[in-house]
mmCIF file of C-alpha atoms in Angstrom:
data_model
loop_
_atom_site.group_PDB
_atom_site.id
_atom_site.type_symbol
_atom_site.label_atom_id
_atom_site.label_comp_id
_atom_site.label_asym_id
_atom_site.label_seq_id
_atom_site.Cartn_x
_atom_site.Cartn_y
_atom_site.Cartn_z
ATOM 1 C CA UNK N 1 3.114 18.396 11.869
ATOM 2 C CA UNK N 2 1.613 15.404 10.068
ATOM 3 C CA UNK N 3 3.501 13.150 7.673
ATOM 4 C CA UNK N 4 2.480 10.273 5.423
ATOM 5 C CA UNK N 5 4.867 7.420 4.606
ATOM 6 C CA UNK N 6 3.847 5.710 1.368
ATOM 7 C CA UNK N 7 5.398 2.676 -0.284
ATOM 8 C CA UNK N 8 5.168 2.451 -4.040
ATOM 9 C CA UNK N 9 4.578 6.213 -4.196
ATOM 10 C CA UNK N 10 5.994 6.696 -7.679
ATOM 11 C CA UNK N 11 2.978 5.467 -9.650
ATOM 12 C CA UNK N 12 -0.552 4.118 -9.538
ATOM 13 C CA UNK N 13 -2.522 4.321 -6.317
ATOM 14 C CA UNK N 14 0.589 5.266 -4.332
ATOM 15 C CA UNK N 15 1.225 8.343 -6.468
ATOM 16 C CA UNK N 16 -2.431 9.373 -6.251
ATOM 17 C CA UNK N 17 -2.499 9.044 -2.465
ATOM 18 C CA UNK N 18 0.778 10.978 -2.191
ATOM 19 C CA UNK N 19 -0.624 13.777 -4.353
ATOM 20 C CA UNK N 20 -3.813 13.988 -2.291
ATOM 21 C CA UNK N 21 -1.930 14.104 1.007
ATOM 22 C CA UNK N 22 0.293 16.889 -0.345
ATOM 23 C CA UNK N 23 -2.743 18.821 -1.562
ATOM 24 C CA UNK N 24 -4.031 18.603 2.020
ATOM 25 C CA UNK N 25 -0.800 20.169 3.287
ATOM 26 C CA UNK N 26 0.503 16.911 4.741
ATOM 27 C CA UNK N 27 4.170 16.095 4.185
ATOM 28 C CA UNK N 28 4.976 12.867 2.345
ATOM 29 C CA UNK N 29 7.874 10.435 2.389
ATOM 30 C CA UNK N 30 7.796 8.118 -0.601
ATOM 31 C CA UNK N 31 9.521 4.740 -0.427
ATOM 32 C CA UNK N 32 9.935 3.059 -3.804
ATOM 33 C CA UNK N 33 12.460 1.964 -6.391
ATOM 34 C CA UNK N 34 11.942 5.020 -8.599
ATOM 35 C CA UNK N 35 11.094 8.663 -7.975
ATOM 36 C CA UNK N 36 8.140 10.704 -9.244
ATOM 37 C CA UNK N 37 9.303 14.268 -9.844
ATOM 38 C CA UNK N 38 5.739 15.594 -10.171
ATOM 39 C CA UNK N 39 5.263 15.072 -6.443
ATOM 40 C CA UNK N 40 7.847 17.751 -5.657
ATOM 41 C CA UNK N 41 5.749 20.235 -7.641
ATOM 42 C CA UNK N 42 2.575 19.278 -5.770
ATOM 43 C CA UNK N 43 4.448 19.714 -2.485
ATOM 44 C CA UNK N 44 5.710 23.172 -3.421
ATOM 45 C CA UNK N 45 2.270 24.315 -4.563
ATOM 46 C CA UNK N 46 0.750 23.326 -1.210
ATOM 47 C CA UNK N 47 3.489 24.420 1.210
ATOM 48 C CA UNK N 48 4.301 20.819 2.044
ATOM 49 C CA UNK N 49 7.413 18.693 1.579
ATOM 50 C CA UNK N 50 8.056 15.532 -0.382
ATOM 51 C CA UNK N 51 11.049 13.298 0.293
ATOM 52 C CA UNK N 52 11.981 10.261 -1.771
ATOM 53 C CA UNK N 53 13.781 7.249 -0.317
ATOM 54 C CA UNK N 54 15.022 4.714 -2.859
ATOM 55 C CA UNK N 55 14.305 1.197 -1.663
ATOM 56 C CA UNK N 56 13.929 -2.307 -3.028
ATOM 57 C CA UNK N 57 11.310 -3.746 -0.708
ATOM 58 C CA UNK N 58 12.288 -7.275 -1.705
ATOM 59 C CA UNK N 59 15.711 -6.818 -0.060
ATOM 60 C CA UNK N 60 15.976 -6.863 3.738
ATOM 61 C CA UNK N 61 19.053 -4.644 3.871
ATOM 62 C CA UNK N 62 17.419 -2.038 1.635
ATOM 63 C CA UNK N 63 14.274 -2.072 3.777
ATOM 64 C CA UNK N 64 16.249 -1.638 6.997
ATOM 65 C CA UNK N 65 18.206 1.242 5.469
ATOM 66 C CA UNK N 66 14.960 2.940 4.429
ATOM 67 C CA UNK N 67 13.554 2.627 7.947
ATOM 68 C CA UNK N 68 16.670 4.239 9.383
ATOM 69 C CA UNK N 69 16.449 7.097 6.885
ATOM 70 C CA UNK N 70 12.814 7.742 7.767
ATOM 71 C CA UNK N 71 13.590 7.672 11.491
ATOM 72 C CA UNK N 72 16.314 10.281 11.110
ATOM 73 C CA UNK N 73 14.107 12.464 8.950
ATOM 74 C CA UNK N 74 10.834 12.178 10.800
ATOM 75 C CA UNK N 75 10.875 11.711 14.522
ATOM 76 C CA UNK N 76 11.405 15.058 16.220
ATOM 77 C CA UNK N 77 9.450 17.328 18.533
ATOM 78 C CA UNK N 78 7.083 18.881 15.974
ATOM 79 C CA UNK N 79 5.650 15.580 14.702
ATOM 80 C CA UNK N 80 2.062 14.891 15.808
ATOM 81 C CA UNK N 81 0.725 12.151 13.520
ATOM 82 C CA UNK N 82 2.042 9.612 11.018
ATOM 83 C CA UNK N 83 0.076 7.923 8.264
ATOM 84 C CA UNK N 84 1.651 4.733 6.923
ATOM 85 C CA UNK N 85 0.282 3.513 3.581
ATOM 86 C CA UNK N 86 1.620 0.073 2.695
ATOM 87 C CA UNK N 87 0.700 0.309 -0.963
ATOM 88 C CA UNK N 88 3.518 -1.410 -2.878
ATOM 89 C CA UNK N 89 2.543 -4.786 -4.256
ATOM 90 C CA UNK N 90 3.557 -7.358 -6.842
ATOM 91 C CA UNK N 91 1.132 -9.538 -8.788
ATOM 92 C CA UNK N 92 3.849 -11.434 -10.701
ATOM 93 C CA UNK N 93 4.344 -14.304 -11.125
ATOM 94 C CA UNK N 94 0.919 -15.267 -12.466
ATOM 95 C CA UNK N 95 1.005 -18.983 -13.178
ATOM 96 C CA UNK N 96 0.064 -22.410 -11.884
ATOM 97 C CA UNK N 97 1.716 -23.092 -8.524
ATOM 98 C CA UNK N 98 4.015 -25.827 -9.827
ATOM 99 C CA UNK N 99 5.442 -23.448 -12.450
ATOM 100 C CA UNK N 100 6.522 -20.729 -10.016
ATOM 101 C CA UNK N 101 10.255 -20.515 -9.355
ATOM 102 C CA UNK N 102 11.417 -20.235 -5.760
ATOM 103 C CA UNK N 103 13.159 -16.876 -6.263
ATOM 104 C CA UNK N 104 10.007 -15.368 -7.772
ATOM 105 C CA UNK N 105 7.880 -16.806 -4.979
ATOM 106 C CA UNK N 106 10.114 -15.381 -2.265
ATOM 107 C CA UNK N 107 10.290 -11.947 -3.914
ATOM 108 C CA UNK N 108 6.507 -11.682 -4.123
ATOM 109 C CA UNK N 109 6.022 -12.774 -0.512
ATOM 110 C CA UNK N 110 8.703 -10.328 0.635
ATOM 111 C CA UNK N 111 7.111 -7.359 -1.141
ATOM 112 C CA UNK N 112 3.452 -8.190 -0.482
ATOM 113 C CA UNK N 113 3.629 -9.546 3.062
ATOM 114 C CA UNK N 114 6.985 -9.257 4.823
ATOM 115 C CA UNK N 115 7.731 -5.637 3.905
ATOM 116 C CA UNK N 116 4.368 -4.153 4.984
ATOM 117 C CA UNK N 117 4.402 -6.165 8.196
ATOM 118 C CA UNK N 118 7.987 -5.137 8.970
ATOM 119 C CA UNK N 119 7.297 -1.462 8.233
ATOM 120 C CA UNK N 120 4.157 -1.425 10.363
ATOM 121 C CA UNK N 121 5.937 -3.171 13.224
ATOM 122 C CA UNK N 122 8.799 -0.685 13.039
ATOM 123 C CA UNK N 123 6.706 2.461 12.936
ATOM 124 C CA UNK N 124 4.259 1.279 15.589
ATOM 125 C CA UNK N 125 7.243 0.966 17.909
ATOM 126 C CA UNK N 126 8.771 4.308 16.893
ATOM 127 C CA UNK N 127 5.450 6.150 17.132
ATOM 128 C CA UNK N 128 4.857 4.773 20.622
ATOM 129 C CA UNK N 129 8.359 5.725 21.759
ATOM 130 C CA UNK N 130 7.861 9.295 20.526
ATOM 131 C CA UNK N 131 4.216 9.606 21.670
ATOM 132 C CA UNK N 132 2.989 10.133 18.120
ATOM 133 C CA UNK N 133 -0.231 8.714 16.689
ATOM 134 C CA UNK N 134 0.153 6.171 13.869
ATOM 135 C CA UNK N 135 -2.630 5.325 11.417
ATOM 136 C CA UNK N 136 -1.499 2.433 9.217
ATOM 137 C CA UNK N 137 -3.324 1.247 6.109
ATOM 138 C CA UNK N 138 -2.500 -2.026 4.388
ATOM 139 C CA UNK N 139 -3.569 -2.196 0.745
ATOM 140 C CA UNK N 140 -5.252 -5.564 0.344
ATOM 141 C CA UNK N 141 -7.415 -7.164 -2.329
ATOM 142 C CA UNK N 142 -10.588 -9.144 -2.843
ATOM 143 C CA UNK N 143 -8.161 -11.899 -3.867
ATOM 144 C CA UNK N 144 -7.479 -12.369 -0.146
ATOM 145 C CA UNK N 145 -10.858 -14.042 0.190
ATOM 146 C CA UNK N 146 -11.500 -15.402 -3.307
ATOM 147 C CA UNK N 147 -9.105 -17.952 -4.819
ATOM 148 C CA UNK N 148 -8.081 -17.286 -8.423
ATOM 149 C CA UNK N 149 -6.441 -19.759 -10.778
ATOM 150 C CA UNK N 150 -2.823 -18.687 -11.287
ATOM 151 C CA UNK N 151 -2.731 -16.376 -8.260
ATOM 152 C CA UNK N 152 -1.653 -18.792 -5.521
ATOM 153 C CA UNK N 153 1.010 -16.418 -4.227
ATOM 154 C CA UNK N 154 -0.895 -13.150 -4.622
ATOM 155 C CA UNK N 155 -4.057 -14.499 -2.970
ATOM 156 C CA UNK N 156 -2.035 -15.993 -0.121
ATOM 157 C CA UNK N 157 -0.029 -12.837 0.547
ATOM 158 C CA UNK N 158 -3.136 -10.654 0.659
ATOM 159 C CA UNK N 159 -4.898 -13.130 2.968
ATOM 160 C CA UNK N 160 -1.868 -12.911 5.243
ATOM 161 C CA UNK N 161 -2.102 -9.119 5.252
ATOM 162 C CA UNK N 162 -5.758 -9.251 6.276
ATOM 163 C CA UNK N 163 -4.992 -11.489 9.235
ATOM 164 C CA UNK N 164 -1.973 -9.403 10.236
ATOM 165 C CA UNK N 165 -4.162 -6.289 10.192
ATOM 166 C CA UNK N 166 -6.702 -7.851 12.534
ATOM 167 C CA UNK N 167 -4.092 -9.206 14.943
ATOM 168 C CA UNK N 168 -2.091 -5.967 15.068
ATOM 169 C CA UNK N 169 -5.319 -4.044 15.645
ATOM 170 C CA UNK N 170 -6.217 -6.202 18.635
ATOM 171 C CA UNK N 171 -2.787 -5.508 20.096
ATOM 172 C CA UNK N 172 -3.269 -1.748 19.675
ATOM 173 C CA UNK N 173 -6.602 -1.582 21.470
ATOM 174 C CA UNK N 174 -6.422 1.073 24.167
ATOM 175 C CA UNK N 175 -3.759 3.057 22.314
ATOM 176 C CA UNK N 176 -4.145 5.983 19.923
ATOM 177 C CA UNK N 177 -2.857 3.879 17.022
ATOM 178 C CA UNK N 178 -4.978 2.101 14.423
ATOM 179 C CA UNK N 179 -4.217 -0.497 11.753
ATOM 180 C CA UNK N 180 -6.684 -1.033 8.916
ATOM 181 C CA UNK N 181 -6.736 -2.717 5.508
ATOM 182 C CA UNK N 182 -8.220 -1.221 2.355
ATOM 183 C CA UNK N 183 -9.331 -3.154 -0.701
ATOM 184 C CA UNK N 184 -9.298 -0.747 -3.671
ATOM 185 C CA UNK N 185 -10.931 -2.951 -6.272
ATOM 186 C CA UNK N 186 -9.879 -2.870 -9.920
ATOM 187 C CA UNK N 187 -8.046 0.274 -11.035
ATOM 188 C CA UNK N 188 -6.513 1.467 -14.283
ATOM 189 C CA UNK N 189 -2.874 0.907 -13.279
ATOM 190 C CA UNK N 190 0.231 -0.910 -14.499
ATOM 191 C CA UNK N 191 -0.715 -3.904 -12.346
ATOM 192 C CA UNK N 192 -3.844 -4.319 -14.438
ATOM 193 C CA UNK N 193 -1.708 -4.190 -17.586
ATOM 194 C CA UNK N 194 0.406 -7.011 -16.194
ATOM 195 C CA UNK N 195 -2.690 -9.074 -15.433
ATOM 196 C CA UNK N 196 -4.122 -8.535 -18.928
ATOM 197 C CA UNK N 197 -0.866 -9.675 -20.522
ATOM 198 C CA UNK N 198 -1.142 -13.109 -18.875
ATOM 199 C CA UNK N 199 -1.802 -16.182 -20.971
ATOM 200 C CA UNK N 200 -5.031 -18.165 -20.696
ATOM 201 C CA UNK N 201 -3.013 -21.159 -19.516
ATOM 202 C CA UNK N 202 -1.471 -19.210 -16.634
ATOM 203 C CA UNK N 203 -4.584 -17.249 -15.624
ATOM 204 C CA UNK N 204 -8.004 -18.599 -16.567
ATOM 205 C CA UNK N 205 -9.837 -15.336 -15.780
ATOM 206 C CA UNK N 206 -7.664 -13.154 -17.993
ATOM 207 C CA UNK N 207 -10.459 -12.465 -20.498
ATOM 208 C CA UNK N 208 -12.675 -10.971 -17.794
ATOM 209 C CA UNK N 209 -9.908 -8.537 -16.857
ATOM 210 C CA UNK N 210 -9.361 -7.608 -20.481
ATOM 211 C CA UNK N 211 -13.091 -6.927 -20.780
ATOM 212 C CA UNK N 212 -12.935 -4.481 -17.859
ATOM 213 C CA UNK N 213 -10.455 -2.354 -19.814
ATOM 214 C CA UNK N 214 -12.278 -2.696 -23.126
ATOM 215 C CA UNK N 215 -15.562 -1.644 -21.522
ATOM 216 C CA UNK N 216 -14.006 1.256 -19.581
ATOM 217 C CA UNK N 217 -14.929 -0.272 -16.230
ATOM 218 C CA UNK N 218 -11.606 0.331 -14.466
ATOM 219 C CA UNK N 219 -11.699 3.112 -11.866
ATOM 220 C CA UNK N 220 -9.108 5.863 -11.781
ATOM 221 C CA UNK N 221 -6.482 5.735 -9.045
ATOM 222 C CA UNK N 222 -7.279 9.320 -7.979
ATOM 223 C CA UNK N 223 -10.879 8.378 -7.185
ATOM 224 C CA UNK N 224 -9.837 5.360 -5.117
ATOM 225 C CA UNK N 225 -7.072 7.308 -3.404
ATOM 226 C CA UNK N 226 -9.570 9.985 -2.403
ATOM 227 C CA UNK N 227 -11.729 7.403 -0.655
ATOM 228 C CA UNK N 228 -8.765 6.079 1.319
ATOM 229 C CA UNK N 229 -7.715 9.600 2.299
ATOM 230 C CA UNK N 230 -11.244 10.391 3.499
ATOM 231 C CA UNK N 231 -11.264 7.254 5.657
ATOM 232 C CA UNK N 232 -7.901 7.999 7.261
ATOM 233 C CA UNK N 233 -8.388 11.705 7.825
ATOM 234 C CA UNK N 234 -11.656 11.073 9.642
ATOM 235 C CA UNK N 235 -9.476 9.501 12.322
ATOM 236 C CA UNK N 236 -12.067 9.710 15.105
ATOM 237 C CA UNK N 237 -14.220 7.271 13.144
ATOM 238 C CA UNK N 238 -11.511 4.952 11.840
ATOM 239 C CA UNK N 239 -12.398 1.407 12.905
ATOM 240 C CA UNK N 240 -9.218 -0.244 14.109
ATOM 241 C CA UNK N 241 -8.820 -3.654 12.482
ATOM 242 C CA UNK N 242 -11.481 -3.158 9.823
ATOM 243 C CA UNK N 243 -10.898 -4.401 6.298
ATOM 244 C CA UNK N 244 -12.447 -1.575 4.295
ATOM 245 C CA UNK N 245 -13.826 -2.337 0.835
ATOM 246 C CA UNK N 246 -14.068 0.423 -1.760
ATOM 247 C CA UNK N 247 -17.433 -0.997 -2.823
ATOM 248 C CA UNK N 248 -18.894 0.384 0.395
ATOM 249 C CA UNK N 249 -18.245 3.896 -0.953
ATOM 250 C CA UNK N 250 -18.868 3.635 -4.705
#
């Protein structure tokens, strides 16, 4: 049995990836604040299962509780492979660094960096203990390598994820596990709506993001999710530690 654990599975790229896994007959555990009832229908249609675990990834206690729930649900004798998709992310707050409140800063770092690192650490350990292969994907961004005015936190958290991916991959050399990062580019999701609603003073490049929507240049989440699924399911050719860029495939 194969199972995918997906954070932020209720909408956007997370929902698309969950749907595609289910259509492939792979069971899915979604970890997010809200549920997506359509995923239960996709599961039923494809003889798979979908389980939802409510979790606020910005809260340590909630994250630990979610890990325990997944452990109890997942690790038994029939499990052969686990996919972990660390998809949940937060672009807010978008503003000059000196205008960002400490609580907002800490929440964004917790969701974008601490939570995916903690989840990957946890399931690498559990997978090894139960002799199950783990393929972990960290959703990153081109912002990890290109500074953007108003995105001091977002750029920094994604840069951290890229380095974590490469370090964790080195540590897993010689095992059956792999840790990769995937940069999906610009998609037509709620995150893009948030970016477009920024003021010029907070985010100097806001007009370029608005133009992407106006000119119908945003890619659909299903298309991007399909590329990620193809990469992961071709597990013999997955390059441990690689930061994949969607532009290599489109």
